[in-house]
C-alpha positions as a printed NumPy array, in Angstrom:
array([[ 14.33 ,  59.971, 158.033],
       [ 15.071,  63.395, 156.656],
       [ 16.66 ,  63.445, 153.24 ],
       [ 19.22 ,  66.192, 152.761],
       [ 18.103,  69.31 , 150.999],
       [ 19.506,  69.775, 147.539],
       [ 21.063,  72.797, 145.935],
       [ 22.223,  74.187, 142.623],
       [ 25.816,  74.814, 143.477],
       [ 28.291,  75.889, 140.809],
       [ 26.631,  74.756, 137.616],
       [ 23.051,  74.724, 136.441],
       [ 22.107,  71.148, 137.273],
       [ 20.497,  70.646, 140.678],
       [ 21.319,  67.609, 142.721],
       [ 22.136,  66.441, 146.205],
       [ 25.57 ,  67.959, 146.383],
       [ 28.302,  66.636, 148.55 ],
       [ 31.465,  68.642, 148.508],
       [ 34.8  ,  67.562, 147.213],
       [ 37.765,  69.534, 148.537],
       [ 41.056,  70.054, 146.796],
       [ 44.387,  71.033, 148.379],
       [ 45.199,  74.68 , 148.819],
       [ 48.968,  74.477, 149.143],
       [ 51.974,  73.412, 147.153],
       [ 53.025,  73.181, 143.542],
       [ 51.285,  69.9  , 142.785],
       [ 48.707,  70.113, 145.571],
       [ 46.297,  72.481, 143.863],
       [ 44.375,  70.821, 141.007],
       [ 41.379,  72.569, 139.454],
       [ 37.785,  72.37 , 140.472],
       [ 35.007,  70.605, 138.745],
       [ 31.413,  69.463, 139.105],
       [ 30.42 ,  65.832, 138.737],
       [ 27.012,  65.357, 137.092],
       [ 25.377,  62.42 , 138.895],
       [ 22.4  ,  61.498, 141.025],
       [ 24.479,  62.202, 144.123],
       [ 26.841,  64.892, 142.979],
       [ 30.253,  65.618, 144.386],
       [ 31.197,  69.213, 144.089],
       [ 34.802,  70.309, 143.865],
       [ 34.827,  73.312, 146.134],
       [ 36.601,  76.427, 144.978],
       [ 39.924,  76.312, 146.761],
       [ 41.974,  77.886, 143.986],
       [ 43.587,  76.563, 140.824],
       [ 47.133,  75.353, 140.357],
       [ 48.867,  78.65 , 140.993],
       [ 51.982,  77.991, 138.957],
       [ 50.355,  76.258, 136.028],
       [ 52.041,  77.153, 132.75 ],
       [ 50.109,  79.14 , 130.177],
       [ 52.508,  78.357, 127.353],
       [ 50.764,  76.613, 124.464],
       [ 53.708,  74.356, 123.688],
       [ 54.294,  70.696, 124.382],
       [ 55.5  ,  69.404, 127.728],
       [ 58.561,  67.92 , 126.06 ],
       [ 59.507,  71.23 , 124.476],
       [ 58.959,  73.134, 127.712],
       [ 61.158,  70.659, 129.568],
       [ 63.833,  71.071, 126.923],
       [ 63.695,  74.858, 127.291],
       [ 64.065,  74.518, 131.058],
       [ 67.047,  72.213, 130.652],
       [ 68.742,  74.664, 128.305],
       [ 67.947,  77.739, 130.393],
       [ 68.938,  76.519, 133.838],
       [ 71.534,  73.946, 132.946],
       [ 69.805,  70.816, 134.209],
       [ 71.184,  67.643, 132.699],
       [ 68.397,  65.812, 130.816],
       [ 69.051,  62.585, 132.742],
       [ 69.482,  64.16 , 136.182],
       [ 66.974,  63.655, 139.049],
       [ 66.093,  67.364, 138.861],
       [ 65.177,  67.007, 135.19 ],
       [ 63.034,  63.962, 135.958],
       [ 61.211,  65.843, 138.704],
       [ 60.632,  68.794, 136.409],
       [ 59.291,  66.558, 133.648],
       [ 56.974,  64.797, 136.121],
       [ 55.584,  68.108, 137.326],
       [ 55.034,  69.335, 133.802],
       [ 53.326,  66.059, 132.912],
       [ 51.007,  66.434, 135.89 ],
       [ 50.232,  70.005, 134.837],
       [ 49.332,  68.763, 131.366],
       [ 46.831,  66.358, 132.973],
       [ 45.42 ,  69.179, 135.091],
       [ 44.977,  71.372, 132.028],
       [ 43.273,  68.584, 130.074],
       [ 40.947,  67.978, 133.017],
       [ 40.117,  71.683, 133.23 ],
       [ 39.26 ,  71.773, 129.565],
       [ 37.014,  68.725, 129.817],
       [ 39.354,  66.504, 127.792],
       [ 38.955,  63.582, 130.166],
       [ 40.325,  60.911, 127.844],
       [ 43.548,  62.888, 127.409],
       [ 43.811,  63.55 , 131.14 ],
       [ 43.366,  59.841, 131.851],
       [ 45.981,  58.922, 129.251],
       [ 48.552,  61.307, 130.734],
       [ 47.812,  60.236, 134.3  ],
       [ 48.045,  56.547, 133.374],
       [ 51.539,  57.092, 131.988],
       [ 52.509,  59.19 , 135.003],
       [ 51.318,  56.589, 137.497],
       [ 53.133,  53.842, 135.631],
       [ 56.371,  55.743, 136.087],
       [ 55.551,  56.914, 139.614],
       [ 52.92 ,  54.746, 141.379],
       [ 53.315,  56.856, 144.537],
       [ 52.242,  60.183, 143.017],
       [ 49.431,  61.097, 145.422],
       [ 48.127,  64.058, 143.417],
       [ 48.015,  61.976, 140.253],
       [ 45.926,  59.374, 142.089],
       [ 43.62 ,  62.15 , 143.297],
       [ 43.151,  63.621, 139.841],
       [ 42.745,  60.195, 138.232],
       [ 39.966,  59.484, 140.726],
       [ 38.166,  62.669, 139.646],
       [ 38.487,  61.77 , 135.983],
       [ 37.118,  58.292, 136.585],
       [ 34.293,  59.552, 138.767],
       [ 33.21 ,  61.995, 136.089],
       [ 33.008,  59.053, 133.715],
       [ 30.808,  57.115, 136.139],
       [ 33.504,  54.7  , 137.287],
       [ 32.9  ,  55.26 , 140.984],
       [ 34.532,  52.062, 142.246],
       [ 37.713,  52.568, 140.219],
       [ 37.793,  56.161, 141.381],
       [ 37.515,  54.943, 144.959],
       [ 40.611,  52.815, 144.614],
       [ 42.628,  55.855, 143.566],
       [ 41.225,  57.947, 146.423],
       [ 42.12 ,  55.154, 148.841],
       [ 45.627,  55.067, 147.413],
       [ 45.942,  58.839, 147.871],
       [ 44.945,  58.482, 151.541],
       [ 47.428,  55.654, 152.063],
       [ 50.172,  57.847, 150.601],
       [ 49.097,  60.904, 152.611],
       [ 47.295,  59.715, 155.743],
       [ 47.859,  63.123, 157.326],
       [ 46.022,  64.929, 154.514],
       [ 42.574,  66.207, 155.45 ],
       [ 41.883,  66.86 , 151.777],
       [ 42.541,  63.247, 150.799],
       [ 40.217,  62.026, 153.534],
       [ 37.435,  64.427, 152.56 ],
       [ 37.639,  63.256, 148.965],
       [ 37.625,  59.588, 149.91 ],
       [ 34.696,  60.202, 152.237],
       [ 32.696,  61.794, 149.435],
       [ 33.421,  58.834, 147.189],
       [ 32.378,  56.378, 149.91 ],
       [ 28.99 ,  58.071, 150.128],
       [ 28.574,  57.551, 146.406],
       [ 29.251,  53.886, 147.057],
       [ 26.665,  53.797, 149.847],
       [ 29.194,  53.4  , 152.664],
       [ 27.956,  56.231, 154.865],
       [ 29.543,  55.136, 158.142],
       [ 32.994,  54.717, 156.609],
       [ 32.599,  58.107, 154.959],
       [ 31.72 ,  59.725, 158.28 ],
       [ 34.879,  58.303, 159.846],
       [ 37.034,  59.979, 157.193],
       [ 35.259,  63.318, 157.594],
       [ 35.721,  63.108, 161.36 ],
       [ 39.434,  62.401, 160.869],
       [ 39.661,  65.399, 158.531],
       [ 38.112,  67.628, 161.195],
       [ 40.595,  66.372, 163.775],
       [ 43.371,  67.492, 161.412],
       [ 41.655,  70.71 , 160.3  ],
       [ 38.889,  71.805, 162.704],
       [ 37.975,  74.676, 160.366],
       [ 37.529,  72.443, 157.315],
       [ 34.095,  73.611, 156.154],
       [ 33.828,  70.899, 153.523],
       [ 34.26 ,  68.087, 156.055],
       [ 31.726,  69.75 , 158.357],
       [ 29.235,  70.149, 155.525],
       [ 29.555,  66.535, 154.417],
       [ 29.192,  65.265, 157.981],
       [ 26.046,  67.375, 158.211],
       [ 24.708,  65.701, 155.071],
       [ 25.354,  62.26 , 156.583],
       [ 23.828,  63.108, 159.953],
       [ 20.775,  64.638, 158.306],
       [ 20.327,  61.598, 156.109],
       [ 20.819,  59.021, 158.859],
       [ 19.759,  60.697, 162.101],
       [ 17.816,  63.887, 161.42 ],
       [ 18.276,  67.651, 161.707],
       [ 19.098,  67.692, 165.432],
       [ 22.326,  65.767, 164.853],
       [ 23.16 ,  67.576, 161.62 ],
       [ 22.678,  71.12 , 162.879],
       [ 26.044,  71.645, 164.564],
       [ 27.94 ,  70.524, 161.485],
       [ 26.043,  72.892, 159.203],
       [ 26.585,  75.675, 161.735],
       [ 30.324,  74.989, 161.582],
       [ 30.371,  74.921, 157.769],
       [ 28.486,  78.227, 157.609],
       [ 30.674,  79.793, 160.301],
       [ 33.862,  78.942, 158.441],
       [ 32.539,  79.715, 154.929],
       [ 29.553,  82.081, 155.192],
       [ 30.039,  83.204, 151.602],
       [ 29.128,  79.752, 150.239],
       [ 25.405,  79.663, 149.457],
       [ 25.017,  75.936, 150.097],
       [ 26.367,  76.231, 153.656],
       [ 23.835,  78.887, 154.577],
       [ 20.992,  77.287, 152.693],
       [ 21.478,  73.894, 154.346],
       [ 21.73 ,  75.493, 157.788],
       [ 18.516,  77.441, 157.212],
       [ 16.822,  74.259, 155.988],
       [ 17.746,  72.426, 159.204],
       [ 16.641,  75.332, 161.367],
       [ 13.249,  75.414, 159.651],
       [ 12.843,  71.663, 160.142],
       [ 13.442,  72.293, 163.849],
       [ 11.022,  75.225, 163.978],
       [ 13.748,  77.825, 164.549],
       [ 12.254,  80.366, 162.155],
       [ 13.964,  83.459, 163.563],
       [ 17.429,  81.93 , 163.304],
       [ 16.641,  80.636, 159.825],
       [ 15.595,  84.109, 158.748],
       [ 18.902,  85.549, 159.965],
       [ 20.844,  82.969, 157.963],
       [ 18.744,  83.603, 154.859],
       [ 19.467,  87.312, 155.183],
       [ 23.176,  86.458, 155.133],
       [ 22.956,  84.582, 151.811],
       [ 20.316,  86.761, 150.154],
       [ 22.825,  88.462, 147.856],
       [ 23.899,  85.142, 146.299],
       [ 20.655,  83.196, 146.511],
       [ 17.655,  85.479, 146.245],
       [ 16.827,  84.445, 142.673],
       [ 16.849,  80.717, 143.455],
       [ 13.577,  78.894, 143.961],
       [ 14.961,  76.894, 146.874],
       [ 15.913,  80.114, 148.647],
       [ 12.52 ,  81.595, 147.918],
       [ 10.834,  78.492, 149.325],
       [ 12.62 ,  78.841, 152.655],
       [ 11.887,  82.553, 152.719],
       [  8.255,  81.812, 151.879],
       [  7.992,  79.379, 154.792],
       [  9.345,  82.04 , 157.154],
       [  6.785,  84.512, 155.808],
       [  4.039,  81.884, 156.151],
       [  4.819,  81.471, 159.851],
       [  4.076,  85.192, 160.212],
       [  0.769,  84.936, 158.451],
       [  1.969,  86.2  , 155.07 ],
       [  1.028,  83.341, 152.762],
       [  1.05 ,  85.042, 149.366],
       [  4.769,  84.652, 148.735],
       [  4.741,  80.963, 149.692],
       [  1.768,  80.296, 147.403],
       [  3.592,  81.944, 144.508],
       [  6.769,  79.938, 145.071],
       [  4.87 ,  76.664, 145.416],
       [  3.077,  77.347, 142.155],
       [  6.413,  77.821, 140.393],
       [  7.738,  74.635, 141.984],
       [  4.668,  72.667, 140.919],
       [  5.203,  73.774, 137.338],
       [  8.849,  72.72 , 137.525],
       [  8.315,  69.502, 139.498],
       [  8.915,  67.256, 136.475],
       [ 12.43 ,  68.664, 136.138],
       [ 13.283,  68.982, 139.835],
       [ 15.654,  66.217, 141.028],
       [ 14.186,  63.6  , 143.345],
       [ 16.307,  64.8  , 146.271],
       [ 14.902,  68.306, 145.964],
       [ 11.336,  66.968, 145.914],
       [ 12.037,  64.876, 149.013],
       [ 13.454,  67.887, 150.84 ],
       [ 10.481,  69.99 , 149.799],
       [  7.983,  67.381, 151.034],
       [  9.879,  67.082, 154.33 ],
       [  9.768,  70.825, 154.856],
       [  6.087,  71.2  , 154.093],
       [  5.108,  68.267, 156.299],
       [  7.239,  69.607, 159.142],
       [  5.14 ,  72.815, 158.959],
       [  1.847,  70.862, 158.899],
       [  1.238,  72.058, 155.346],
       [ -0.154,  68.691, 154.281],
       [ -2.403,  70.024, 151.54 ],
       [  0.525,  71.882, 149.978],
       [  2.791,  68.827, 150.337],
       [  0.358,  66.418, 148.641],
       [  1.045,  67.232, 144.955],
       [  4.801,  67.096, 145.501],
       [  4.483,  63.803, 147.396],
       [  2.532,  62.347, 144.482],
       [  5.149,  63.542, 142.038],
       [  7.855,  62.089, 144.262],
       [  6.089,  58.712, 144.255],
       [  5.965,  58.793, 140.466],
       [  9.611,  59.707, 140.205],
       [ 11.097,  57.35 , 142.814],
       [ 11.508,  54.379, 140.417],
       [ 13.507,  56.684, 138.141],
       [ 15.917,  57.533, 140.94 ],
       [ 17.177,  54.02 , 141.39 ]])
Protein backbone atom coordinates (compact mmCIF):
# COMPACT_ATOMS: atom_id res chain seq x y z
CA UNK A 1 0.00 0.00 0.00
CA UNK A 2 1.30 3.42 -0.89
CA UNK A 3 0.85 6.05 1.77
CA UNK A 4 0.06 9.50 0.43
CA UNK A 5 2.90 11.94 0.15
CA UNK A 6 2.81 14.77 2.62
CA UNK A 7 3.29 18.47 2.10
CA UNK A 8 3.80 21.73 3.93
CA UNK A 9 0.81 23.59 2.66
CA UNK A 10 -0.11 26.99 4.06
CA UNK A 11 1.61 27.00 7.42
CA UNK A 12 4.94 25.71 8.62
CA UNK A 13 3.89 22.37 10.05
CA UNK A 14 4.15 19.43 7.66
CA UNK A 15 1.53 16.74 7.69
CA UNK A 16 -0.61 14.58 5.46
CA UNK A 17 -2.87 17.31 4.24
CA UNK A 18 -6.37 16.72 3.06
CA UNK A 19 -8.12 19.76 1.75
CA UNK A 20 -11.12 21.44 3.22
CA UNK A 21 -13.08 23.65 0.83
CA UNK A 22 -15.18 26.62 1.75
CA UNK A 23 -17.98 28.21 -0.31
CA UNK A 24 -17.11 30.88 -2.81
CA UNK A 25 -20.49 32.55 -3.19
CA UNK A 26 -23.02 34.42 -1.14
CA UNK A 27 -23.08 36.68 1.88
CA UNK A 28 -22.91 33.94 4.49
CA UNK A 29 -21.34 31.30 2.25
CA UNK A 30 -17.77 32.52 2.43
CA UNK A 31 -16.16 31.86 5.83
CA UNK A 32 -12.40 32.29 6.28
CA UNK A 33 -9.70 29.74 5.78
CA UNK A 34 -7.70 27.99 8.37
CA UNK A 35 -5.27 25.15 8.96
CA UNK A 36 -5.99 22.35 11.40
CA UNK A 37 -2.89 21.10 13.23
CA UNK A 38 -3.31 17.32 13.54
CA UNK A 39 -1.75 14.04 12.51
CA UNK A 40 -4.00 14.00 9.45
CA UNK A 41 -4.48 17.65 8.70
CA UNK A 42 -7.41 19.21 6.92
CA UNK A 43 -6.49 22.29 5.04
CA UNK A 44 -8.99 25.03 4.38
CA UNK A 45 -8.22 25.91 0.80
CA UNK A 46 -8.00 29.55 -0.16
CA UNK A 47 -11.34 30.29 -1.75
CA UNK A 48 -11.65 33.86 -0.51
CA UNK A 49 -12.80 35.44 2.73
CA UNK A 50 -16.25 36.72 3.59
CA UNK A 51 -16.38 39.53 1.07
CA UNK A 52 -18.80 41.76 2.92
CA UNK A 53 -17.46 41.25 6.41
CA UNK A 54 -17.63 44.43 8.47
CA UNK A 55 -14.41 46.10 9.54
CA UNK A 56 -16.08 48.28 12.15
CA UNK A 57 -14.65 47.68 15.62
CA UNK A 58 -17.98 48.09 17.37
CA UNK A 59 -20.34 45.55 18.87
CA UNK A 60 -22.82 43.58 16.80
CA UNK A 61 -25.67 45.04 18.83
CA UNK A 62 -24.55 48.59 18.16
CA UNK A 63 -24.05 47.93 14.46
CA UNK A 64 -27.53 46.44 14.24
CA UNK A 65 -28.93 49.48 15.99
CA UNK A 66 -27.17 51.79 13.53
CA UNK A 67 -28.62 49.81 10.63
CA UNK A 68 -32.11 50.01 12.10
CA UNK A 69 -31.82 53.77 12.50
CA UNK A 70 -30.27 54.37 9.08
CA UNK A 71 -32.57 52.28 6.91
CA UNK A 72 -35.72 52.35 8.96
CA UNK A 73 -36.01 48.67 9.83
CA UNK A 74 -38.25 48.02 12.80
CA UNK A 75 -36.23 46.30 15.56
CA UNK A 76 -38.77 43.46 15.80
CA UNK A 77 -39.30 42.97 12.06
CA UNK A 78 -38.14 39.84 10.16
CA UNK A 79 -35.65 41.99 8.24
CA UNK A 80 -34.08 43.16 11.50
CA UNK A 81 -33.85 39.58 12.75
CA UNK A 82 -32.15 38.48 9.54
CA UNK A 83 -29.71 41.37 9.75
CA UNK A 84 -28.88 40.58 13.38
CA UNK A 85 -28.36 36.89 12.51
CA UNK A 86 -25.97 37.79 9.71
CA UNK A 87 -24.03 40.15 11.91
CA UNK A 88 -23.85 37.50 14.63
CA UNK A 89 -22.48 35.00 12.12
CA UNK A 90 -19.91 37.56 10.98
CA UNK A 91 -18.82 38.04 14.58
CA UNK A 92 -18.21 34.27 14.80
CA UNK A 93 -16.26 34.35 11.54
CA UNK A 94 -14.09 37.19 12.81
CA UNK A 95 -13.41 35.42 16.11
CA UNK A 96 -12.47 32.27 14.20
CA UNK A 97 -10.13 34.24 11.94
CA UNK A 98 -8.41 35.74 14.94
CA UNK A 99 -7.96 32.37 16.62
CA UNK A 100 -10.44 33.13 19.40
CA UNK A 101 -12.06 29.72 19.17
CA UNK A 102 -13.85 29.82 22.52
CA UNK A 103 -15.57 33.07 21.54
CA UNK A 104 -16.45 31.73 18.10
CA UNK A 105 -17.96 28.62 19.67
CA UNK A 106 -19.93 30.71 22.16
CA UNK A 107 -21.41 32.90 19.43
CA UNK A 108 -22.19 29.95 17.18
CA UNK A 109 -23.84 28.05 20.04
CA UNK A 110 -26.20 30.96 20.64
CA UNK A 111 -26.85 31.33 16.92
CA UNK A 112 -27.67 27.66 16.45
CA UNK A 113 -29.99 27.71 19.44
CA UNK A 114 -31.99 30.46 17.77
CA UNK A 115 -31.67 29.00 14.27
CA UNK A 116 -30.89 25.24 14.24
CA UNK A 117 -31.07 25.25 10.42
CA UNK A 118 -28.24 27.73 9.82
CA UNK A 119 -26.06 25.64 7.50
CA UNK A 120 -23.07 28.00 7.52
CA UNK A 121 -23.11 28.16 11.30
CA UNK A 122 -23.00 24.36 11.43
CA UNK A 123 -20.08 24.41 8.99
CA UNK A 124 -18.11 26.94 10.99
CA UNK A 125 -18.92 25.24 14.30
CA UNK A 126 -17.53 22.02 12.84
CA UNK A 127 -14.26 23.79 12.00
CA UNK A 128 -14.00 25.24 15.49
CA UNK A 129 -14.59 21.86 17.08
CA UNK A 130 -12.17 20.11 14.75
CA UNK A 131 -9.44 22.58 15.60
CA UNK A 132 -10.00 21.70 19.24
CA UNK A 133 -9.65 17.99 18.51
CA UNK A 134 -13.34 17.17 18.79
CA UNK A 135 -13.53 15.32 15.49
CA UNK A 136 -16.71 13.36 16.20
CA UNK A 137 -18.66 16.41 17.36
CA UNK A 138 -17.38 18.29 14.35
CA UNK A 139 -18.63 15.47 12.14
CA UNK A 140 -22.15 15.82 13.46
CA UNK A 141 -22.20 19.48 12.44
CA UNK A 142 -20.78 18.69 9.00
CA UNK A 143 -23.45 16.02 8.57
CA UNK A 144 -26.10 18.53 9.57
CA UNK A 145 -24.76 21.02 7.01
CA UNK A 146 -25.03 18.36 4.28
CA UNK A 147 -28.57 17.47 5.33
CA UNK A 148 -29.52 21.15 5.10
CA UNK A 149 -27.72 21.62 1.77
CA UNK A 150 -27.55 18.25 0.00
CA UNK A 151 -26.87 20.04 -3.28
CA UNK A 152 -23.76 21.76 -1.91
CA UNK A 153 -20.48 20.34 -3.20
CA UNK A 154 -18.64 22.31 -0.53
CA UNK A 155 -20.61 20.71 2.30
CA UNK A 156 -19.90 17.26 0.91
CA UNK A 157 -16.18 17.93 0.50
CA UNK A 158 -15.96 19.10 4.09
CA UNK A 159 -17.87 16.12 5.43
CA UNK A 160 -15.71 13.80 3.35
CA UNK A 161 -12.55 15.28 4.85
CA UNK A 162 -13.94 14.81 8.34
CA UNK A 163 -14.89 11.20 7.59
CA UNK A 164 -11.29 10.46 6.65
CA UNK A 165 -10.21 11.81 10.01
CA UNK A 166 -12.63 9.35 11.54
CA UNK A 167 -11.20 6.49 9.47
CA UNK A 168 -14.26 6.09 7.25
CA UNK A 169 -12.48 6.23 3.90
CA UNK A 170 -15.18 4.62 1.76
CA UNK A 171 -17.91 6.94 3.04
CA UNK A 172 -15.59 9.88 2.46
CA UNK A 173 -14.96 8.80 -1.12
CA UNK A 174 -18.70 8.68 -1.78
CA UNK A 175 -19.08 12.32 -0.71
CA UNK A 176 -16.14 13.44 -2.84
CA UNK A 177 -17.61 11.60 -5.82
CA UNK A 178 -20.96 13.32 -5.25
CA UNK A 179 -19.17 16.68 -5.07
CA UNK A 180 -17.52 16.00 -8.43
CA UNK A 181 -20.88 15.12 -9.97
CA UNK A 182 -22.11 18.55 -8.85
CA UNK A 183 -18.89 20.41 -9.69
CA UNK A 184 -16.66 18.46 -12.11
CA UNK A 185 -13.96 21.14 -11.80
CA UNK A 186 -13.82 20.96 -8.00
CA UNK A 187 -10.06 20.56 -7.51
CA UNK A 188 -10.40 19.94 -3.79
CA UNK A 189 -12.71 16.95 -4.27
CA UNK A 190 -10.39 15.56 -6.94
CA UNK A 191 -7.35 15.99 -4.71
CA UNK A 192 -9.00 14.28 -1.75
CA UNK A 193 -10.19 11.39 -3.91
CA UNK A 194 -6.61 11.06 -5.11
CA UNK A 195 -5.43 10.84 -1.51
CA UNK A 196 -7.95 8.07 -0.80
CA UNK A 197 -7.13 6.10 -3.95
CA UNK A 198 -3.41 6.40 -3.30
CA UNK A 199 -3.85 5.23 0.27
CA UNK A 200 -6.17 2.32 -0.52
CA UNK A 201 -5.34 1.23 -4.07
CA UNK A 202 -2.04 2.73 -5.23
CA UNK A 203 -0.78 5.38 -7.65
CA UNK A 204 -2.43 3.91 -10.77
CA UNK A 205 -5.91 4.59 -9.39
CA UNK A 206 -4.95 7.92 -7.84
CA UNK A 207 -3.24 9.43 -10.87
CA UNK A 208 -6.30 10.67 -12.75
CA UNK A 209 -7.62 12.49 -9.71
CA UNK A 210 -4.34 14.29 -9.09
CA UNK A 211 -4.18 15.15 -12.79
CA UNK A 212 -7.63 16.72 -12.50
CA UNK A 213 -6.71 18.67 -9.35
CA UNK A 214 -3.55 20.00 -11.00
CA UNK A 215 -5.39 20.82 -14.24
CA UNK A 216 -8.01 22.87 -12.42
CA UNK A 217 -5.62 24.52 -9.92
CA UNK A 218 -2.07 24.42 -11.31
CA UNK A 219 -1.03 27.29 -9.06
CA UNK A 220 -1.49 25.18 -5.90
CA UNK A 221 1.84 23.57 -4.99
CA UNK A 222 0.29 20.51 -3.34
CA UNK A 223 -1.64 19.58 -6.50
CA UNK A 224 1.49 19.58 -8.63
CA UNK A 225 3.66 17.98 -5.99
CA UNK A 226 1.26 15.08 -5.42
CA UNK A 227 0.89 14.52 -9.17
CA UNK A 228 4.67 14.46 -9.62
CA UNK A 229 4.96 12.05 -6.69
CA UNK A 230 2.50 9.63 -8.32
CA UNK A 231 4.22 9.90 -11.69
CA UNK A 232 7.58 9.07 -10.12
CA UNK A 233 6.08 6.06 -8.35
CA UNK A 234 4.90 4.89 -11.77
CA UNK A 235 8.27 5.54 -13.41
CA UNK A 236 6.99 8.44 -15.54
CA UNK A 237 10.05 10.62 -14.95
CA UNK A 238 9.65 12.88 -17.98
CA UNK A 239 6.07 13.79 -17.11
CA UNK A 240 7.05 14.30 -13.47
CA UNK A 241 9.81 16.66 -14.52
CA UNK A 242 7.34 18.74 -16.55
CA UNK A 243 5.03 19.04 -13.55
CA UNK A 244 7.91 19.97 -11.25
CA UNK A 245 8.91 22.70 -13.69
CA UNK A 246 5.38 24.09 -13.39
CA UNK A 247 5.56 24.41 -9.58
CA UNK A 248 9.24 25.37 -9.32
CA UNK A 249 8.48 29.02 -8.58
CA UNK A 250 6.45 28.13 -5.46
CA UNK A 251 8.26 25.01 -4.32
CA UNK A 252 11.92 25.12 -5.23
CA UNK A 253 13.08 25.83 -1.67
CA UNK A 254 11.15 22.91 -0.17
CA UNK A 255 12.96 19.70 0.66
CA UNK A 256 10.11 17.57 -0.65
CA UNK A 257 10.32 19.33 -4.01
CA UNK A 258 14.07 18.94 -4.05
CA UNK A 259 13.72 15.23 -3.32
CA UNK A 260 11.50 14.68 -6.34
CA UNK A 261 13.81 16.78 -8.48
CA UNK A 262 16.77 14.81 -7.15
CA UNK A 263 15.13 11.52 -8.11
CA UNK A 264 14.59 12.81 -11.65
CA UNK A 265 18.24 13.84 -11.82
CA UNK A 266 19.28 10.45 -10.42
CA UNK A 267 17.47 8.67 -13.25
CA UNK A 268 19.72 10.61 -15.64
CA UNK A 269 22.87 9.62 -13.85
CA UNK A 270 23.30 12.85 -11.89
CA UNK A 271 23.39 11.61 -8.31
CA UNK A 272 25.03 14.53 -6.51
CA UNK A 273 21.85 16.54 -6.00
CA UNK A 274 19.94 13.53 -4.66
CA UNK A 275 22.75 12.70 -2.23
CA UNK A 276 22.71 16.27 -0.92
CA UNK A 277 18.94 16.28 -0.43
CA UNK A 278 18.96 12.89 1.29
CA UNK A 279 21.65 14.09 3.67
CA UNK A 280 19.48 17.07 4.63
CA UNK A 281 16.49 14.78 5.08
CA UNK A 282 18.47 12.39 7.27
CA UNK A 283 19.45 15.27 9.52
CA UNK A 284 15.82 16.37 9.75
CA UNK A 285 14.28 12.89 10.02
CA UNK A 286 13.53 13.24 13.74
CA UNK A 287 11.27 16.21 13.00
CA UNK A 288 9.74 14.96 9.74
CA UNK A 289 6.14 13.71 10.21
CA UNK A 290 5.59 9.97 9.91
CA UNK A 291 3.58 10.38 6.71
CA UNK A 292 6.46 12.18 5.03
CA UNK A 293 8.89 9.44 6.06
CA UNK A 294 6.54 6.78 4.69
CA UNK A 295 6.24 8.62 1.38
CA UNK A 296 10.00 9.03 1.20
CA UNK A 297 10.61 5.32 1.85
CA UNK A 298 8.00 4.41 -0.79
CA UNK A 299 9.68 6.61 -3.36
CA UNK A 300 13.18 5.34 -2.73
CA UNK A 301 12.09 1.70 -2.79
CA UNK A 302 10.16 2.25 -6.01
CA UNK A 303 13.46 3.42 -7.57
CA UNK A 304 15.38 0.41 -6.20
CA UNK A 305 17.37 2.74 -3.95
CA UNK A 306 17.28 0.27 -1.06
CA UNK A 307 20.52 1.42 0.55
CA UNK A 308 19.28 5.01 0.58
CA UNK A 309 15.86 3.94 1.90
CA UNK A 310 17.27 1.91 4.82
CA UNK A 311 18.01 4.73 7.32
CA UNK A 312 14.61 6.32 6.72
CA UNK A 313 12.88 2.94 7.08
CA UNK A 314 14.63 2.44 10.42
CA UNK A 315 13.58 5.88 11.57
CA UNK A 316 10.04 5.16 10.42
CA UNK A 317 10.00 1.95 12.47
CA UNK A 318 11.12 3.90 15.53
CA UNK A 319 8.51 6.56 14.99
CA UNK A 320 5.49 4.39 14.13
CA UNK A 321 4.40 3.83 17.76
CA UNK A 322 4.34 7.61 18.18
CA UNK A 323 1.96 8.00 15.26
CA UNK A 324 -0.84 6.05 16.83
